[in-house]
XYZ file of C-alpha atoms in Angstrom:
520
model
C 75.063 -16.967 23.082
C 72.546 -14.085 23.105
C 74.827 -11.479 24.720
C 74.776 -8.487 22.393
C 75.034 -4.812 21.844
C 73.741 -2.248 19.512
C 75.810 0.441 18.047
C 73.691 3.456 16.956
C 76.294 5.925 15.799
C 79.665 5.589 13.860
C 81.546 7.230 16.802
C 80.185 4.741 19.376
C 82.247 1.778 20.670
C 82.862 -0.341 23.597
C 86.233 -0.822 25.064
C 87.793 -3.580 26.960
C 91.184 -4.559 28.306
C 94.198 -5.296 25.918
C 93.720 -8.580 23.975
C 96.616 -10.946 24.743
C 97.153 -13.300 21.772
C 100.915 -13.194 21.278
C 101.333 -16.542 19.761
C 97.867 -17.619 19.159
C 94.555 -15.555 18.754
C 90.976 -16.557 17.778
C 88.136 -14.245 17.515
C 84.483 -15.190 16.784
C 81.154 -13.289 16.811
C 77.977 -12.647 14.941
C 77.042 -9.541 13.415
C 73.847 -7.869 11.702
C 73.850 -4.489 9.788
C 72.452 -2.528 7.037
C 75.585 -0.418 6.703
C 77.999 -0.861 3.761
C 81.190 -0.836 5.877
C 82.509 -0.467 9.402
C 85.043 -1.853 11.965
C 84.016 -4.640 14.091
C 86.975 -4.616 16.549
C 90.575 -3.361 16.591
C 93.447 -3.569 19.119
C 96.706 -1.559 18.589
C 100.290 -1.769 19.796
C 103.343 0.466 19.167
C 103.622 -1.072 15.618
C 101.679 -4.193 15.710
C 97.845 -4.392 15.495
C 94.704 -6.715 14.826
C 91.531 -5.462 13.222
C 88.417 -7.104 11.727
C 86.063 -5.095 9.614
C 83.347 -5.050 6.985
C 85.093 -3.349 4.005
C 82.190 -3.437 1.656
C 78.674 -5.030 1.504
C 80.128 -8.300 0.636
C 83.718 -8.437 1.824
C 85.108 -9.046 5.364
C 88.872 -8.313 5.928
C 91.094 -9.776 8.747
C 94.301 -7.677 8.934
C 97.205 -7.722 11.404
C 100.858 -6.861 11.810
C 103.302 -8.666 14.045
C 106.384 -6.766 12.848
C 106.605 -8.234 9.395
C 104.334 -5.630 7.783
C 100.601 -5.586 7.323
C 98.911 -8.844 6.258
C 95.338 -9.445 5.079
C 93.000 -12.298 4.780
C 89.891 -11.528 2.820
C 86.729 -13.359 2.294
C 84.147 -12.297 -0.309
C 80.465 -13.274 -0.393
C 78.325 -13.557 -3.542
C 75.372 -12.256 -1.403
C 75.391 -8.908 0.491
C 76.224 -9.214 4.145
C 74.395 -5.927 4.933
C 71.090 -7.518 4.619
C 70.045 -7.170 8.308
C 70.487 -10.781 8.927
C 72.932 -12.587 11.238
C 76.336 -13.533 9.856
C 78.971 -15.493 11.537
C 82.669 -14.490 11.456
C 85.655 -16.634 12.875
C 89.232 -15.215 12.491
C 92.352 -17.244 13.779
C 95.951 -16.449 13.758
C 99.037 -18.359 14.992
C 102.737 -18.771 14.271
C 102.102 -20.641 11.108
C 99.178 -19.081 9.398
C 96.124 -16.844 9.640
C 92.635 -17.745 8.607
C 89.089 -16.104 8.055
C 85.631 -17.766 7.525
C 82.230 -16.159 7.096
C 79.091 -18.165 7.648
C 79.429 -21.450 5.639
C 81.662 -20.032 2.956
C 85.113 -21.642 2.245
C 87.734 -20.617 4.827
C 90.562 -18.489 3.413
C 94.053 -18.631 4.928
C 97.392 -16.792 4.742
C 100.708 -18.519 5.657
C 103.274 -16.585 7.914
C 106.740 -15.829 6.436
C 109.231 -18.520 7.446
C 111.718 -16.443 9.116
C 109.700 -13.379 10.344
C 108.458 -12.135 13.785
C 105.812 -14.320 15.389
C 104.684 -12.348 18.449
C 101.739 -10.113 18.468
C 102.390 -7.315 20.723
C 99.508 -4.963 21.788
C 99.132 -2.424 24.457
C 96.073 -0.324 23.733
C 92.531 -1.020 24.929
C 90.433 -3.323 22.851
C 87.890 -1.386 20.821
C 84.569 -3.104 19.783
C 82.415 -1.446 17.229
C 84.940 1.325 16.402
C 88.456 2.367 16.427
C 90.858 4.323 18.427
C 90.633 7.238 15.914
C 86.683 6.916 15.969
C 86.555 6.601 12.251
C 84.730 3.910 10.226
C 82.660 2.834 13.275
C 80.202 0.044 12.943
C 76.425 0.525 12.838
C 74.381 -2.437 13.737
C 74.552 -5.281 16.225
C 77.301 -7.508 17.497
C 76.539 -10.755 19.331
C 78.302 -13.601 21.073
C 81.893 -12.121 20.837
C 84.470 -14.524 22.071
C 88.302 -14.099 22.163
C 90.455 -17.104 22.613
C 87.351 -18.906 23.955
C 86.389 -16.340 26.354
C 83.082 -14.513 26.067
C 82.975 -10.657 26.428
C 79.954 -9.142 28.321
C 78.769 -6.721 25.651
C 75.492 -5.992 27.488
C 76.875 -5.018 30.717
C 79.501 -2.667 29.168
C 76.867 -1.202 26.870
C 74.598 -0.124 29.805
C 77.328 2.541 30.871
C 78.346 3.520 27.255
C 76.711 6.371 25.313
C 75.616 5.461 21.888
C 75.388 1.968 22.582
C 72.496 -0.191 23.845
C 72.356 -3.597 25.384
C 70.715 -6.275 23.335
C 69.637 -6.395 19.724
C 66.151 -6.039 18.295
C 64.868 -8.098 15.416
C 65.975 -11.676 16.353
C 62.719 -13.149 14.691
C 63.646 -11.568 11.292
C 66.770 -13.868 11.333
C 65.486 -16.789 13.362
C 61.811 -16.830 12.854
C 62.160 -19.716 10.547
C 63.279 -21.850 13.378
C 59.641 -21.929 14.774
C 58.088 -24.862 12.871
C 54.560 -26.216 12.607
C 52.785 -22.986 12.890
C 54.728 -21.664 15.986
C 55.003 -17.966 16.155
C 58.273 -16.095 16.877
C 58.304 -13.763 19.921
C 61.050 -11.181 20.398
C 62.814 -11.128 23.765
C 65.298 -8.831 25.167
C 68.177 -11.387 24.688
C 66.854 -13.656 21.978
C 63.422 -15.046 20.802
C 61.100 -17.842 21.707
C 58.519 -19.936 19.868
C 54.886 -19.580 20.867
C 53.491 -22.985 20.223
C 49.890 -22.181 21.401
C 48.235 -22.592 18.009
C 50.497 -25.386 16.932
C 49.863 -29.149 17.383
C 53.322 -29.514 18.563
C 55.299 -28.405 21.547
C 59.058 -27.929 22.557
C 61.410 -24.872 22.198
C 60.882 -24.802 18.436
C 57.383 -26.486 18.275
C 58.871 -29.607 16.731
C 58.078 -31.881 19.490
C 55.155 -34.114 18.716
C 52.390 -34.139 21.263
C 49.414 -36.391 20.771
C 46.567 -34.029 21.767
C 43.460 -36.304 21.641
C 39.819 -35.919 22.546
C 36.734 -38.116 22.857
C 33.627 -36.732 21.059
C 30.222 -37.662 22.235
C 26.922 -37.582 20.255
C 26.374 -34.127 19.063
C 29.734 -32.577 19.874
C 30.839 -29.755 17.700
C 34.339 -27.999 17.789
C 34.321 -24.973 15.441
C 37.541 -22.904 14.847
C 36.889 -19.637 13.108
C 39.590 -18.335 10.866
C 38.256 -14.790 11.061
C 36.807 -12.815 13.911
C 32.994 -12.121 13.605
C 31.834 -9.091 11.970
C 28.066 -8.008 11.596
C 28.410 -7.412 7.809
C 29.637 -10.990 7.535
C 26.284 -12.175 8.896
C 24.055 -9.784 6.981
C 25.737 -9.693 3.435
C 27.587 -12.551 1.902
C 28.854 -10.195 -0.936
C 30.409 -7.738 1.552
C 31.727 -10.658 3.622
C 33.470 -12.416 0.801
C 35.175 -9.350 -0.425
C 36.229 -8.599 3.198
C 37.612 -12.146 3.579
C 39.371 -12.264 0.084
C 42.647 -12.558 1.752
C 41.829 -15.978 3.097
C 41.969 -17.614 -0.241
C 43.855 -20.875 -0.199
C 45.559 -22.866 -3.092
C 47.041 -25.495 -0.972
C 46.181 -27.287 2.357
C 48.137 -29.544 4.449
C 45.907 -31.573 6.810
C 46.815 -34.327 9.298
C 44.703 -36.095 11.871
C 44.202 -39.359 13.518
C 40.814 -41.034 14.663
C 39.094 -44.121 16.163
C 35.544 -44.932 15.663
C 33.046 -47.785 14.833
C 30.327 -45.431 13.711
C 29.242 -44.897 10.091
C 28.503 -42.537 8.365
C 30.646 -40.092 10.180
C 31.844 -36.379 9.518
C 35.422 -36.240 10.434
C 36.431 -32.710 9.197
C 34.641 -29.906 7.570
C 36.039 -26.471 6.350
C 33.427 -24.022 4.933
C 33.706 -20.753 3.237
C 31.633 -17.534 2.684
C 31.445 -18.536 -0.957
C 29.611 -21.823 -0.309
C 32.740 -23.714 -1.135
C 33.772 -26.447 1.262
C 35.983 -29.427 1.992
C 34.427 -32.363 3.793
C 36.203 -35.550 5.020
C 33.793 -38.359 5.873
C 33.322 -42.062 6.681
C 30.666 -43.550 4.244
C 28.329 -46.196 5.563
C 30.522 -49.085 4.609
C 33.511 -47.357 6.380
C 35.308 -45.975 3.273
C 37.308 -42.783 3.823
C 35.936 -40.053 1.396
C 37.216 -36.601 0.647
C 34.783 -34.130 -0.976
C 36.105 -30.761 -2.440
C 33.726 -28.241 -3.685
C 35.757 -25.383 -4.984
C 33.162 -24.013 -7.474
C 29.789 -23.244 -5.998
C 28.210 -23.927 -9.532
C 29.508 -27.590 -9.709
C 29.166 -30.803 -7.999
C 31.904 -31.609 -5.580
C 34.978 -33.656 -6.541
C 34.719 -36.936 -4.651
C 37.667 -39.193 -3.856
C 37.158 -42.402 -2.226
C 39.697 -44.729 -0.509
C 37.885 -48.216 -0.210
C 40.645 -50.576 0.350
C 39.236 -51.512 3.994
C 36.695 -50.280 6.362
C 38.276 -47.520 8.588
C 35.470 -47.699 11.198
C 37.006 -50.832 12.852
C 37.883 -49.062 16.250
C 41.530 -49.122 15.442
C 43.752 -45.918 15.215
C 43.734 -44.534 11.813
C 46.225 -41.775 10.674
C 45.438 -39.534 7.757
C 47.471 -36.965 5.706
C 45.856 -34.930 3.041
C 47.867 -32.429 1.001
C 46.452 -30.238 -1.830
C 48.670 -28.226 -4.304
C 46.276 -26.505 -6.661
C 44.542 -29.271 -8.483
C 46.725 -32.006 -7.291
C 45.575 -33.919 -4.145
C 47.761 -36.353 -2.265
C 46.188 -38.697 0.454
C 48.251 -40.981 2.764
C 46.693 -43.370 5.289
C 48.683 -45.130 8.095
C 51.843 -44.304 6.418
C 51.259 -46.971 3.948
C 48.573 -46.376 1.386
C 49.320 -43.391 -0.840
C 47.097 -41.930 -3.531
C 46.952 -39.050 -5.971
C 43.955 -37.372 -7.351
C 43.308 -34.483 -9.631
C 40.441 -31.887 -8.891
C 38.371 -30.625 -11.670
C 36.108 -28.188 -9.671
C 38.936 -25.445 -9.352
C 42.286 -24.669 -7.559
C 41.303 -21.751 -5.193
C 39.445 -22.323 -1.976
C 37.986 -18.835 -1.325
C 37.185 -16.844 1.714
C 37.350 -19.716 4.065
C 35.263 -19.183 7.105
C 35.794 -21.926 9.737
C 36.793 -25.451 10.421
C 34.350 -27.953 12.249
C 35.232 -31.142 13.996
C 32.358 -33.355 14.764
C 28.880 -31.933 14.074
C 28.186 -28.928 11.829
C 25.597 -26.843 13.849
C 24.999 -23.925 11.382
C 23.014 -24.196 8.122
C 25.380 -25.326 5.330
C 24.708 -25.907 1.711
C 26.472 -29.287 1.343
C 26.093 -32.343 -0.709
C 23.629 -35.141 0.293
C 26.527 -37.592 1.482
C 28.150 -35.028 3.589
C 24.525 -34.052 5.008
C 24.044 -37.801 5.925
C 27.403 -38.047 7.708
C 26.733 -34.746 9.576
C 23.387 -36.059 10.911
C 25.541 -38.576 12.795
C 28.349 -36.075 13.499
C 31.350 -38.000 14.993
C 31.534 -40.258 18.075
C 34.826 -41.476 18.924
C 38.460 -40.215 19.237
C 40.075 -37.493 17.277
C 43.824 -36.682 17.614
C 46.652 -34.462 16.467
C 44.467 -32.370 14.048
C 46.411 -29.871 12.163
C 45.093 -27.745 9.194
C 48.112 -25.895 7.730
C 49.551 -24.046 10.805
C 46.414 -24.228 12.880
C 45.783 -26.891 15.627
C 41.896 -26.630 16.403
C 41.882 -29.539 18.900
C 44.778 -27.930 20.907
C 43.075 -24.536 20.733
C 39.846 -26.140 21.895
C 41.315 -28.120 24.801
C 43.907 -25.416 25.963
C 41.853 -22.309 24.804
C 42.367 -18.897 26.211
C 39.793 -16.353 26.394
C 40.936 -15.021 23.012
C 41.069 -18.267 21.161
C 38.578 -18.296 18.191
C 37.063 -21.682 19.111
C 33.469 -22.619 19.964
C 32.780 -25.962 21.671
C 29.261 -27.352 21.854
C 28.357 -30.705 23.604
C 30.334 -33.068 25.572
C 34.029 -33.046 24.783
C 36.809 -34.523 26.869
C 40.580 -34.710 26.546
C 41.949 -38.235 26.449
C 45.107 -40.367 25.497
C 42.892 -42.336 22.865
C 45.038 -40.994 20.182
C 48.153 -43.176 21.087
C 48.429 -46.805 20.176
C 48.118 -47.761 23.876
C 45.254 -45.409 24.506
C 42.420 -47.766 23.497
C 42.236 -49.458 26.897
C 41.842 -46.153 28.742
C 38.970 -45.143 26.586
C 37.092 -48.467 26.484
C 34.664 -47.438 29.243
C 33.945 -44.183 27.294
C 33.399 -46.088 24.081
C 31.049 -48.580 25.658
C 29.001 -46.005 27.042
C 28.735 -43.924 23.871
C 27.518 -46.878 21.895
C 24.909 -47.861 24.433
C 23.761 -44.158 24.097
C 23.634 -44.110 20.160
C 20.926 -42.604 17.993
C 20.389 -43.378 14.448
C 22.164 -46.275 12.453
C 25.543 -47.485 13.339
C 27.948 -49.842 11.731
C 27.229 -53.671 12.396
C 30.711 -54.196 13.502
C 31.280 -54.663 17.350
C 32.040 -51.824 19.549
C 35.655 -50.840 20.207
C 35.372 -52.156 23.804
C 34.133 -55.615 22.601
C 36.948 -55.615 20.006
C 39.518 -55.014 22.882
C 37.846 -57.612 25.176
C 38.143 -60.036 22.194
C 41.707 -59.429 21.645
C 42.230 -59.962 25.399
C 40.371 -63.147 25.522
C 42.467 -64.637 22.629
C 45.692 -63.677 24.328
C 44.429 -65.111 27.678
C 43.375 -68.227 25.914
C 46.813 -68.758 24.392
C 48.362 -68.207 27.774
C 45.958 -70.737 29.318
C 46.923 -73.448 26.700
C 50.601 -72.818 27.309
C 50.199 -73.092 31.129
C 48.059 -76.307 30.751
C 50.826 -77.961 28.505
C 53.465 -77.089 30.871
C 51.426 -78.616 33.793
C 50.729 -81.847 31.798
C 54.513 -82.161 31.154
C 55.345 -81.613 34.656
C 52.753 -84.267 35.830
C 53.956 -86.798 33.534
C 57.563 -86.169 34.688
C 56.598 -86.592 38.248
C 54.633 -89.773 37.630
C 57.575 -91.403 35.750
C 59.924 -90.288 38.519
C 57.674 -91.860 41.145
C 57.430 -95.222 39.103
C 61.205 -95.425 38.998
C 61.335 -94.853 42.783
C 58.763 -97.763 43.471
C 60.550 -100.110 41.090
C 63.957 -99.484 42.804
C 62.280 -99.934 46.369
C 60.741 -103.206 45.251
C 64.053 -104.409 43.786
C 65.735 -103.522 47.123
C 62.770 -105.417 49.165
C 63.071 -108.482 46.814
C 66.684 -108.935 47.387
C 66.118 -108.411 51.088
C 63.460 -111.177 50.979
C 65.706 -113.572 49.156
C 68.497 -113.130 51.735
C 66.014 -113.719 54.512
C 64.509 -116.885 52.864
C 67.948 -118.095 52.245
C 68.731 -117.617 55.856
C 65.646 -119.358 57.013
C 66.394 -122.260 54.787
C 69.793 -122.775 56.114
C 68.526 -122.469 59.710
C 65.979 -125.149 58.852
C 68.554 -127.501 57.350
C 70.806 -126.931 60.322
C 68.022 -127.889 62.778
C 67.187 -131.056 60.748
C 71.083 -132.163 60.863
C 70.997 -131.680 64.648
C 67.831 -133.628 65.053
C 69.285 -136.537 62.913
C 72.463 -136.556 64.949
C 70.387 -136.756 68.119
C 68.429 -139.578 66.682
C 71.510 -141.573 65.967
C 72.807 -141.159 69.574
C 69.659 -142.429 70.722
C 69.695 -145.521 68.699
C 73.230 -146.108 69.809
């Protein structure tokens, strides 16, 4: 698929053995160019020929002759094809018709004459990127060239051909948009790859979800710096703000998941050099609260979601999207709310993002300060701020990653729906070790044990009922057995009694007869 060659001069070309497509021929390839015209390939015979060329910046022509005179199939595009982006070409010819398709444009076709010649007879070499006359050569890249389903090795032939180089540069200019969720496109000799280092996702195109979760303990702080440290940034806020002017945001896309039973808690904080900030906190009663301060001279906009306490030890998923003054919040893929900001639309000169406790001095409102005094104790998972994954960068950081971690911080699977059990011991320890007020609700471990106890109780009741039914059935069966035995014994006793009675009567009759004989 990535086998390609770069044609650097109009007189350069690659040659291959004669193309044999007498009755059926199909040719497909990709091209990329900034030139206005050029021949992609050509093969000649004594009279017959086949050629595909870029005739103008927006027109590709498939021409051939099988002895009936030259025929052409033309596809015109509304957009320029010499935009240095990859374009797909597919040309086919058989005894009935010829067709040409460019990218996703409608296919154009041309019917063969009913009583004409049908065999395409070629005898010269196949020229790729040029012609036998070395005129109108192609400037640019050709990739994935296939003739009748067989791929031609352009790279191997380009290694021994002057004016042609194996491979094509600039794949990212065409395919960089295939790297999703903050993945960076990296050029390769024969293609590109997506670097997912700073994305919360994995996979070839940074699209595969990966629940990267960590357990935060008392006082833990993870800070992702959007900019490198500069001395002038620390000494002069005015110089720093002008230096970081390019980090002004008018929209944010934030996603994360968490588990905790502590309130108040600071879930996420984004600060700037202009004393503007965004904080996401849990209030003392467990409400989720988003606080935007985009004007240093105004109080922050405060948006509360108070439909239930979110400090219940269950996994909570949150999405926050801002587009200028409009704010959209989604919780657990169910509750959706829309808010309007009044403090401004630009988040100027952003400096850093913090998960857990803010350790540096920050000019924040009183509620954010209260939440920060506790920091965050619990599980954070799948944190993404625009195209940045701070949790992933902290857990899998390289020496160049702009992340600072303070305090105890361990990777865990607590961010999955089945991950609660594996973190129960961590949670139990953390709540025994608390400092300051905590929510009156039971710790996560106790909640888990409570659920387990309920399930165990239900199973025990079901087993008890089954045992009772079995015992009753056995008792009934035994009673039936005893009754049948008694019946049998009764009949046997009656028979034996009757026999005994008959024997006694017989003996009496014998005695009587003896007595009669005696009297006589």
